[in-house]
Amino acid sequence: MPLPSMQSPPAIVLPAPGQEAEAALLDAFDWGLPLPSAPKLKGPAALEYQWLRAAAIYDPAHGLPASPFAAGRGRQEAEAFRRLLKAPKDRVTGALQTLPIRESGTALALWRWGQIQVRTGAFDAALRRTWEDRLLAAGPALTRGYALRHALCWALAGQDEARFAAVRSRANPEAEDTLKGFQRLFGLLGGPSPVLRLWTLPGLEYRDLRLDQLSAPRIWIRPAEEGPLPEIPAGTAWILPSASGSLDEREASLSGSPLIEGQALAARLQAAGRPAHFAPSRPAFERLGLAWFPILIELDGQGAIRSIRMGDAAPARP
């Protein structure tokens, strides 16, 4: 037997150029950044990258992604997807179930198109689940993660524990923390709201409050965006999570980035004559499972949590 010092080191397997390019494009898409310049690829890798890029930039509401494939399996898959987009509603389920997803571009295009269908109400619950399941079964890690989040958000919104269990059974072990967060949210339904440390706006004074102590049956949780403040309907309390979220939830004073952010929000709310609450601790939300904004929480007449609509299942406006 050779001595350990004489053994050859394990070979380092580097990703192929096409895989590196795909990963860079998907990462930019995920973060909402400009897509990287097209790399110099040859053969099938070049066509696969072109299809992925076409999926990332096409307008799902108005057009079809341009297919770069002239023949072969890639062309068959791209054409199957394009036929799906033009299929009558009564044939969409079958087309989804039989759609091949070998290319990352097909998965990304399917995700983007399906999002529009859900938002506009074109998909009923059964068709939405079929679309989610198809994306959960194939494609790159990014779109499978998107589909997992979407399915869990809608299961929570519908208080559908059977759907939650079905999705959980198909999730990768890496998603266990996400699944536990949703399980905690299911546990909040029908019970009293948790206590959060919130700072009043524009006053910036902290109080430990249950959601039912905000004097509104609807709680809208979403960070403030640039531009005019959104209209908040009567009977709705607005909680603004911090962009940094770095403050410890036990702190009784603001400092550093949360202080700067809180002061800026206070000035905006005061100028608009609007009340709200500032939540500078991200761990406080993550501990409850409130991970994706916007979030709409509705309370019943006794102040218990009646429903939680989060992320993909939340309305775009309060």
mmCIF file of C-alpha atoms in Angstrom:
data_model
loop_
_atom_site.group_PDB
_atom_site.id
_atom_site.type_symbol
_atom_site.label_atom_id
_atom_site.label_comp_id
_atom_site.label_asym_id
_atom_site.label_seq_id
_atom_site.Cartn_x
_atom_site.Cartn_y
_atom_site.Cartn_z
ATOM 1 C CA MET A 1 0.000 0.000 0.000
ATOM 2 C CA PRO A 2 1.388 3.448 -0.828
ATOM 3 C CA LEU A 3 2.023 5.886 1.979
ATOM 4 C CA PRO A 4 -0.689 8.569 2.382
ATOM 5 C CA SER A 5 1.773 11.259 1.380
ATOM 6 C CA MET A 6 2.304 9.489 -1.930
ATOM 7 C CA GLN A 7 -1.363 9.299 -2.867
ATOM 8 C CA SER A 8 -2.544 11.528 -5.687
ATOM 9 C CA PRO A 9 -4.787 14.402 -4.577
ATOM 10 C CA PRO A 10 -8.424 14.105 -5.621
ATOM 11 C CA ALA A 11 -9.163 15.590 -8.994
ATOM 12 C CA ILE A 12 -10.839 18.992 -8.951
ATOM 13 C CA VAL A 13 -13.790 19.038 -11.312
ATOM 14 C CA LEU A 14 -14.399 22.539 -12.644
ATOM 15 C CA PRO A 15 -17.802 23.551 -14.000
ATOM 16 C CA ALA A 16 -18.068 23.728 -17.766
ATOM 17 C CA PRO A 17 -18.132 27.226 -19.289
ATOM 18 C CA GLY A 18 -21.804 26.812 -20.151
ATOM 19 C CA GLN A 19 -22.641 25.926 -16.553
ATOM 20 C CA GLU A 20 -20.721 28.942 -15.247
ATOM 21 C CA ALA A 21 -22.521 31.235 -17.683
ATOM 22 C CA GLU A 22 -25.908 29.797 -16.745
ATOM 23 C CA ALA A 23 -25.199 30.218 -13.030
ATOM 24 C CA ALA A 24 -24.147 33.849 -13.544
ATOM 25 C CA LEU A 25 -27.288 34.653 -15.542
ATOM 26 C CA LEU A 26 -29.618 33.001 -13.029
ATOM 27 C CA ASP A 27 -27.895 34.771 -10.152
ATOM 28 C CA ALA A 28 -28.336 38.152 -11.843
ATOM 29 C CA PHE A 29 -31.982 37.360 -12.609
ATOM 30 C CA ASP A 30 -32.613 36.371 -8.995
ATOM 31 C CA TRP A 31 -31.194 39.633 -7.669
ATOM 32 C CA GLY A 32 -32.890 41.781 -10.294
ATOM 33 C CA LEU A 33 -29.560 42.905 -11.747
ATOM 34 C CA PRO A 34 -28.709 43.535 -15.416
ATOM 35 C CA LEU A 35 -27.992 40.254 -17.151
ATOM 36 C CA PRO A 36 -24.319 39.580 -17.869
ATOM 37 C CA SER A 37 -22.980 39.875 -21.382
ATOM 38 C CA ALA A 38 -23.399 36.734 -23.453
ATOM 39 C CA PRO A 39 -20.275 34.578 -23.183
ATOM 40 C CA LYS A 40 -18.452 33.004 -26.102
ATOM 41 C CA LEU A 41 -19.854 29.481 -26.154
ATOM 42 C CA LYS A 42 -19.955 26.884 -28.901
ATOM 43 C CA GLY A 43 -22.250 24.061 -29.908
ATOM 44 C CA PRO A 44 -25.192 22.968 -27.755
ATOM 45 C CA ALA A 45 -24.025 25.068 -24.792
ATOM 46 C CA ALA A 46 -24.419 28.245 -26.857
ATOM 47 C CA LEU A 47 -27.983 27.348 -27.876
ATOM 48 C CA GLU A 48 -28.941 26.380 -24.320
ATOM 49 C CA TYR A 49 -27.627 29.709 -23.035
ATOM 50 C CA GLN A 50 -29.520 31.630 -25.737
ATOM 51 C CA TRP A 51 -32.753 29.870 -24.755
ATOM 52 C CA LEU A 52 -32.157 30.670 -21.085
ATOM 53 C CA ARG A 53 -31.492 34.316 -21.898
ATOM 54 C CA ALA A 54 -34.603 34.475 -24.093
ATOM 55 C CA ALA A 55 -36.627 33.133 -21.160
ATOM 56 C CA ALA A 56 -35.190 35.789 -18.856
ATOM 57 C CA ILE A 57 -35.970 38.779 -21.072
ATOM 58 C CA TYR A 58 -39.223 37.955 -22.878
ATOM 59 C CA ASP A 59 -42.481 39.594 -21.823
ATOM 60 C CA PRO A 60 -44.768 36.826 -20.473
ATOM 61 C CA ALA A 61 -47.816 39.054 -20.807
ATOM 62 C CA HIS A 62 -47.423 39.850 -24.494
ATOM 63 C CA GLY A 63 -45.074 37.539 -26.344
ATOM 64 C CA LEU A 64 -43.355 34.220 -26.837
ATOM 65 C CA PRO A 65 -39.673 33.599 -26.141
ATOM 66 C CA ALA A 66 -37.584 33.296 -29.277
ATOM 67 C CA SER A 67 -36.283 29.768 -29.780
ATOM 68 C CA PRO A 68 -32.643 29.445 -30.947
ATOM 69 C CA PHE A 69 -32.922 25.726 -31.725
ATOM 70 C CA ALA A 70 -33.083 24.680 -35.360
ATOM 71 C CA ALA A 71 -33.590 20.966 -34.726
ATOM 72 C CA GLY A 72 -33.262 18.173 -32.220
ATOM 73 C CA ARG A 73 -34.445 17.760 -28.646
ATOM 74 C CA GLY A 74 -33.984 21.438 -27.797
ATOM 75 C CA ARG A 75 -36.288 22.549 -30.607
ATOM 76 C CA GLN A 76 -38.921 19.979 -29.600
ATOM 77 C CA GLU A 77 -38.876 21.243 -26.012
ATOM 78 C CA ALA A 78 -39.005 24.915 -26.960
ATOM 79 C CA GLU A 79 -41.863 24.313 -29.378
ATOM 80 C CA ALA A 80 -43.761 22.303 -26.750
ATOM 81 C CA PHE A 81 -43.500 25.264 -24.402
ATOM 82 C CA ARG A 82 -44.611 27.713 -27.071
ATOM 83 C CA ARG A 83 -47.626 25.483 -27.831
ATOM 84 C CA LEU A 84 -48.487 25.454 -24.123
ATOM 85 C CA LEU A 85 -48.681 29.243 -24.106
ATOM 86 C CA LYS A 86 -51.202 29.159 -26.955
ATOM 87 C CA ALA A 87 -53.229 26.171 -25.713
ATOM 88 C CA PRO A 88 -56.962 26.511 -24.906
ATOM 89 C CA LYS A 89 -57.630 26.563 -21.180
ATOM 90 C CA ASP A 90 -59.137 23.070 -21.157
ATOM 91 C CA ARG A 91 -55.869 21.655 -22.538
ATOM 92 C CA VAL A 92 -53.389 23.534 -20.364
ATOM 93 C CA THR A 93 -53.326 20.920 -17.596
ATOM 94 C CA GLY A 94 -52.423 18.125 -19.998
ATOM 95 C CA ALA A 95 -49.844 20.297 -21.756
ATOM 96 C CA LEU A 96 -48.238 21.147 -18.411
ATOM 97 C CA GLN A 97 -48.065 17.542 -17.304
ATOM 98 C CA THR A 98 -46.383 16.397 -20.514
ATOM 99 C CA LEU A 99 -44.090 19.399 -21.029
ATOM 100 C CA PRO A 100 -40.448 18.234 -21.095
ATOM 101 C CA ILE A 101 -38.152 20.339 -18.885
ATOM 102 C CA ARG A 102 -34.569 19.417 -19.673
ATOM 103 C CA GLU A 103 -33.441 22.989 -20.341
ATOM 104 C CA SER A 104 -33.062 25.625 -17.645
ATOM 105 C CA GLY A 105 -34.546 28.120 -20.107
ATOM 106 C CA THR A 106 -37.769 26.144 -20.280
ATOM 107 C CA ALA A 107 -38.085 26.097 -16.494
ATOM 108 C CA LEU A 108 -37.436 29.840 -16.187
ATOM 109 C CA ALA A 109 -39.893 30.670 -18.984
ATOM 110 C CA LEU A 110 -42.530 28.423 -17.390
ATOM 111 C CA TRP A 111 -42.035 30.107 -14.012
ATOM 112 C CA ARG A 112 -42.372 33.600 -15.454
ATOM 113 C CA TRP A 113 -45.421 32.750 -17.555
ATOM 114 C CA GLY A 114 -47.191 30.941 -14.713
ATOM 115 C CA GLN A 115 -46.688 33.849 -12.337
ATOM 116 C CA ILE A 116 -48.715 36.046 -14.677
ATOM 117 C CA GLN A 117 -51.468 33.429 -14.889
ATOM 118 C CA VAL A 118 -51.762 33.230 -11.108
ATOM 119 C CA ARG A 119 -51.718 36.999 -10.608
ATOM 120 C CA THR A 120 -54.402 37.605 -13.217
ATOM 121 C CA GLY A 121 -56.627 34.784 -11.989
ATOM 122 C CA ALA A 122 -56.248 32.718 -15.170
ATOM 123 C CA PHE A 123 -55.274 29.654 -13.107
ATOM 124 C CA ASP A 124 -57.733 28.078 -10.714
ATOM 125 C CA ALA A 125 -56.352 26.329 -7.616
ATOM 126 C CA ALA A 126 -55.994 22.940 -9.313
ATOM 127 C CA LEU A 127 -54.174 24.354 -12.325
ATOM 128 C CA ARG A 128 -51.931 26.441 -10.083
ATOM 129 C CA ARG A 129 -50.907 23.322 -8.159
ATOM 130 C CA THR A 130 -50.213 21.437 -11.401
ATOM 131 C CA TRP A 131 -47.948 24.293 -12.544
ATOM 132 C CA GLU A 132 -46.154 24.385 -9.178
ATOM 133 C CA ASP A 133 -45.665 20.624 -9.178
ATOM 134 C CA ARG A 134 -44.202 20.641 -12.664
ATOM 135 C CA LEU A 135 -41.631 23.236 -11.614
ATOM 136 C CA LEU A 136 -40.858 21.373 -8.397
ATOM 137 C CA ALA A 137 -40.022 18.251 -10.387
ATOM 138 C CA ALA A 138 -37.411 19.611 -12.817
ATOM 139 C CA GLY A 139 -35.222 22.566 -13.696
ATOM 140 C CA PRO A 140 -32.405 24.432 -11.953
ATOM 141 C CA ALA A 141 -32.291 24.953 -8.202
ATOM 142 C CA LEU A 142 -33.434 28.570 -8.603
ATOM 143 C CA THR A 143 -36.783 27.829 -10.255
ATOM 144 C CA ARG A 144 -37.387 24.813 -8.018
ATOM 145 C CA GLY A 145 -36.862 27.136 -5.056
ATOM 146 C CA TYR A 146 -39.248 29.691 -6.533
ATOM 147 C CA ALA A 147 -41.883 26.986 -7.006
ATOM 148 C CA LEU A 148 -41.431 25.706 -3.447
ATOM 149 C CA ARG A 149 -41.891 29.184 -2.000
ATOM 150 C CA HIS A 150 -44.938 29.804 -4.214
ATOM 151 C CA ALA A 151 -46.598 26.518 -3.273
ATOM 152 C CA LEU A 152 -45.996 27.023 0.443
ATOM 153 C CA CYS A 153 -47.276 30.610 0.395
ATOM 154 C CA TRP A 154 -50.500 29.516 -1.297
ATOM 155 C CA ALA A 155 -50.948 26.521 0.994
ATOM 156 C CA LEU A 156 -50.695 28.877 3.971
ATOM 157 C CA ALA A 157 -53.100 31.387 2.424
ATOM 158 C CA GLY A 158 -55.628 28.609 1.835
ATOM 159 C CA GLN A 159 -54.902 27.029 5.236
ATOM 160 C CA ASP A 160 -54.431 23.813 3.276
ATOM 161 C CA GLU A 161 -52.444 21.481 5.516
ATOM 162 C CA ALA A 162 -52.766 18.572 3.075
ATOM 163 C CA ARG A 163 -51.109 20.656 0.342
ATOM 164 C CA PHE A 164 -48.389 21.723 2.782
ATOM 165 C CA ALA A 165 -47.683 18.076 3.622
ATOM 166 C CA ALA A 166 -47.604 17.112 -0.065
ATOM 167 C CA VAL A 167 -45.155 19.887 -0.927
ATOM 168 C CA ARG A 168 -43.032 19.110 2.100
ATOM 169 C CA SER A 169 -42.688 15.485 1.036
ATOM 170 C CA ARG A 170 -41.135 16.610 -2.259
ATOM 171 C CA ALA A 171 -38.779 19.274 -0.894
ATOM 172 C CA ASN A 172 -35.026 18.869 -0.644
ATOM 173 C CA PRO A 173 -33.401 18.600 2.809
ATOM 174 C CA GLU A 174 -31.884 22.069 2.252
ATOM 175 C CA ALA A 175 -35.387 23.547 2.506
ATOM 176 C CA GLU A 176 -36.032 22.289 6.039
ATOM 177 C CA ASP A 177 -35.619 25.722 7.668
ATOM 178 C CA THR A 178 -38.120 27.211 5.219
ATOM 179 C CA LEU A 179 -40.570 24.397 5.892
ATOM 180 C CA LYS A 180 -40.255 24.843 9.645
ATOM 181 C CA GLY A 181 -41.023 28.540 9.240
ATOM 182 C CA PHE A 182 -44.262 27.763 7.408
ATOM 183 C CA GLN A 183 -45.135 25.157 9.998
ATOM 184 C CA ARG A 184 -44.828 27.831 12.701
ATOM 185 C CA LEU A 185 -47.142 30.103 10.701
ATOM 186 C CA PHE A 186 -49.753 27.356 10.386
ATOM 187 C CA GLY A 187 -49.539 27.085 14.171
ATOM 188 C CA LEU A 188 -50.402 30.780 14.564
ATOM 189 C CA LEU A 189 -53.712 30.459 12.703
ATOM 190 C CA GLY A 190 -56.699 30.712 15.000
ATOM 191 C CA GLY A 191 -54.616 31.789 17.977
ATOM 192 C CA PRO A 192 -53.495 35.053 19.548
ATOM 193 C CA SER A 193 -50.915 37.088 17.733
ATOM 194 C CA PRO A 194 -47.306 37.126 18.931
ATOM 195 C CA VAL A 195 -45.732 40.132 20.594
ATOM 196 C CA LEU A 196 -43.413 42.284 18.475
ATOM 197 C CA ARG A 197 -41.230 45.210 19.528
ATOM 198 C CA LEU A 198 -42.321 48.041 17.261
ATOM 199 C CA TRP A 199 -41.353 51.705 17.012
ATOM 200 C CA THR A 200 -44.133 54.193 16.364
ATOM 201 C CA LEU A 201 -43.896 56.403 13.290
ATOM 202 C CA PRO A 202 -43.349 59.256 13.223
ATOM 203 C CA GLY A 203 -42.666 59.341 16.978
ATOM 204 C CA LEU A 204 -40.013 56.563 17.092
ATOM 205 C CA GLU A 205 -41.048 55.306 20.518
ATOM 206 C CA TYR A 206 -40.933 51.562 21.095
ATOM 207 C CA ARG A 207 -43.768 49.427 22.423
ATOM 208 C CA ASP A 208 -44.159 45.674 22.802
ATOM 209 C CA LEU A 209 -47.462 44.958 21.115
ATOM 210 C CA ARG A 210 -49.617 42.111 19.898
ATOM 211 C CA LEU A 211 -51.007 42.656 16.429
ATOM 212 C CA ASP A 212 -54.526 43.041 17.807
ATOM 213 C CA GLN A 213 -53.278 45.996 19.866
ATOM 214 C CA LEU A 214 -52.671 47.996 16.684
ATOM 215 C CA SER A 215 -56.395 48.868 16.592
ATOM 216 C CA ALA A 216 -56.998 47.426 13.128
ATOM 217 C CA PRO A 217 -58.323 44.057 11.897
ATOM 218 C CA ARG A 218 -55.875 44.005 8.966
ATOM 219 C CA ILE A 219 -52.089 44.208 9.279
ATOM 220 C CA TRP A 220 -50.049 45.095 6.179
ATOM 221 C CA ILE A 221 -46.337 44.310 6.462
ATOM 222 C CA ARG A 222 -44.110 45.665 3.725
ATOM 223 C CA PRO A 223 -40.995 47.857 3.559
ATOM 224 C CA ALA A 224 -41.368 51.390 2.276
ATOM 225 C CA GLU A 225 -40.333 51.907 -1.329
ATOM 226 C CA GLU A 226 -39.014 54.970 -3.081
ATOM 227 C CA GLY A 227 -41.562 57.504 -4.235
ATOM 228 C CA PRO A 228 -44.999 58.324 -2.814
ATOM 229 C CA LEU A 229 -46.173 56.334 0.174
ATOM 230 C CA PRO A 230 -48.864 53.748 -0.639
ATOM 231 C CA GLU A 231 -52.482 54.337 0.229
ATOM 232 C CA ILE A 232 -53.415 52.293 3.300
ATOM 233 C CA PRO A 233 -57.158 51.515 3.554
ATOM 234 C CA ALA A 234 -59.107 52.293 6.682
ATOM 235 C CA GLY A 235 -58.926 49.460 9.194
ATOM 236 C CA THR A 236 -55.399 48.517 8.134
ATOM 237 C CA ALA A 237 -52.254 49.034 10.212
ATOM 238 C CA TRP A 238 -48.931 49.316 8.375
ATOM 239 C CA ILE A 239 -45.734 47.758 9.730
ATOM 240 C CA LEU A 240 -42.546 48.719 7.891
ATOM 241 C CA PRO A 241 -39.770 46.128 8.306
ATOM 242 C CA SER A 242 -36.240 47.489 8.319
ATOM 243 C CA ALA A 243 -34.167 47.043 5.164
ATOM 244 C CA SER A 244 -31.141 46.005 7.239
ATOM 245 C CA GLY A 245 -33.083 44.292 10.026
ATOM 246 C CA SER A 246 -29.931 44.261 12.116
ATOM 247 C CA LEU A 247 -31.269 45.372 15.484
ATOM 248 C CA ASP A 248 -31.571 42.770 18.239
ATOM 249 C CA GLU A 249 -35.244 42.312 19.066
ATOM 250 C CA ARG A 250 -34.532 42.932 22.771
ATOM 251 C CA GLU A 251 -32.941 46.356 22.222
ATOM 252 C CA ALA A 252 -34.809 49.302 23.710
ATOM 253 C CA SER A 253 -33.117 51.972 21.605
ATOM 254 C CA LEU A 254 -32.237 52.459 17.976
ATOM 255 C CA SER A 255 -28.651 52.826 16.825
ATOM 256 C CA GLY A 256 -26.549 52.548 13.687
ATOM 257 C CA SER A 257 -28.322 51.739 10.413
ATOM 258 C CA PRO A 258 -31.750 51.093 12.035
ATOM 259 C CA LEU A 259 -31.631 54.538 13.656
ATOM 260 C CA ILE A 260 -30.777 56.267 10.360
ATOM 261 C CA GLU A 261 -33.478 54.303 8.581
ATOM 262 C CA GLY A 262 -36.050 54.962 11.295
ATOM 263 C CA GLN A 263 -35.381 58.698 11.268
ATOM 264 C CA ALA A 264 -35.756 58.831 7.483
ATOM 265 C CA LEU A 265 -39.054 56.952 7.660
ATOM 266 C CA ALA A 266 -40.272 59.170 10.489
ATOM 267 C CA ALA A 267 -39.624 62.251 8.367
ATOM 268 C CA ARG A 268 -41.547 60.789 5.415
ATOM 269 C CA LEU A 269 -44.504 59.706 7.563
ATOM 270 C CA GLN A 270 -44.618 63.024 9.398
ATOM 271 C CA ALA A 271 -44.598 64.980 6.146
ATOM 272 C CA ALA A 272 -47.492 62.847 4.896
ATOM 273 C CA GLY A 273 -49.379 63.017 8.189
ATOM 274 C CA ARG A 274 -49.501 59.226 8.306
ATOM 275 C CA PRO A 275 -49.097 56.794 11.240
ATOM 276 C CA ALA A 276 -47.277 53.473 10.976
ATOM 277 C CA HIS A 277 -44.925 51.198 12.895
ATOM 278 C CA PHE A 278 -41.257 50.456 12.258
ATOM 279 C CA ALA A 279 -39.859 46.943 12.866
ATOM 280 C CA PRO A 280 -36.031 47.112 12.966
ATOM 281 C CA SER A 281 -35.387 43.452 13.904
ATOM 282 C CA ARG A 282 -35.356 40.871 11.114
ATOM 283 C CA PRO A 283 -34.786 37.926 13.537
ATOM 284 C CA ALA A 284 -38.094 38.722 15.227
ATOM 285 C CA PHE A 285 -39.912 38.118 11.936
ATOM 286 C CA GLU A 286 -37.805 35.117 10.906
ATOM 287 C CA ARG A 287 -38.453 33.465 14.259
ATOM 288 C CA LEU A 288 -42.168 33.493 13.426
ATOM 289 C CA GLY A 289 -41.668 32.385 9.801
ATOM 290 C CA LEU A 290 -42.606 35.773 8.308
ATOM 291 C CA ALA A 291 -39.906 35.664 5.656
ATOM 292 C CA TRP A 292 -41.314 37.166 2.426
ATOM 293 C CA PHE A 293 -43.004 40.509 1.945
ATOM 294 C CA PRO A 294 -45.619 41.741 1.421
ATOM 295 C CA ILE A 295 -47.654 40.073 4.166
ATOM 296 C CA LEU A 296 -51.331 40.625 4.899
ATOM 297 C CA ILE A 297 -52.583 39.322 8.244
ATOM 298 C CA GLU A 298 -56.280 39.441 9.060
ATOM 299 C CA LEU A 299 -57.655 39.168 12.590
ATOM 300 C CA ASP A 300 -61.058 37.957 13.720
ATOM 301 C CA GLY A 301 -63.417 39.769 16.058
ATOM 302 C CA GLN A 302 -61.584 38.448 19.118
ATOM 303 C CA GLY A 303 -58.152 39.499 17.844
ATOM 304 C CA ALA A 304 -57.024 35.996 16.862
ATOM 305 C CA ILE A 305 -55.200 35.448 13.578
ATOM 306 C CA ARG A 306 -57.747 34.492 10.932
ATOM 307 C CA SER A 307 -55.488 34.359 7.867
ATOM 308 C CA ILE A 308 -51.929 34.987 6.690
ATOM 309 C CA ARG A 309 -51.226 35.794 3.045
ATOM 310 C CA MET A 310 -47.512 36.077 2.425
ATOM 311 C CA GLY A 311 -45.181 36.622 -0.496
ATOM 312 C CA ASP A 312 -46.497 35.105 -3.716
ATOM 313 C CA ALA A 313 -49.988 34.718 -2.217
ATOM 314 C CA ALA A 314 -50.282 38.252 -0.845
ATOM 315 C CA PRO A 315 -52.122 40.978 -2.729
ATOM 316 C CA ALA A 316 -49.931 43.552 -4.469
ATOM 317 C CA ARG A 317 -51.610 46.357 -2.512
ATOM 318 C CA PRO A 318 -53.097 46.457 0.981
#
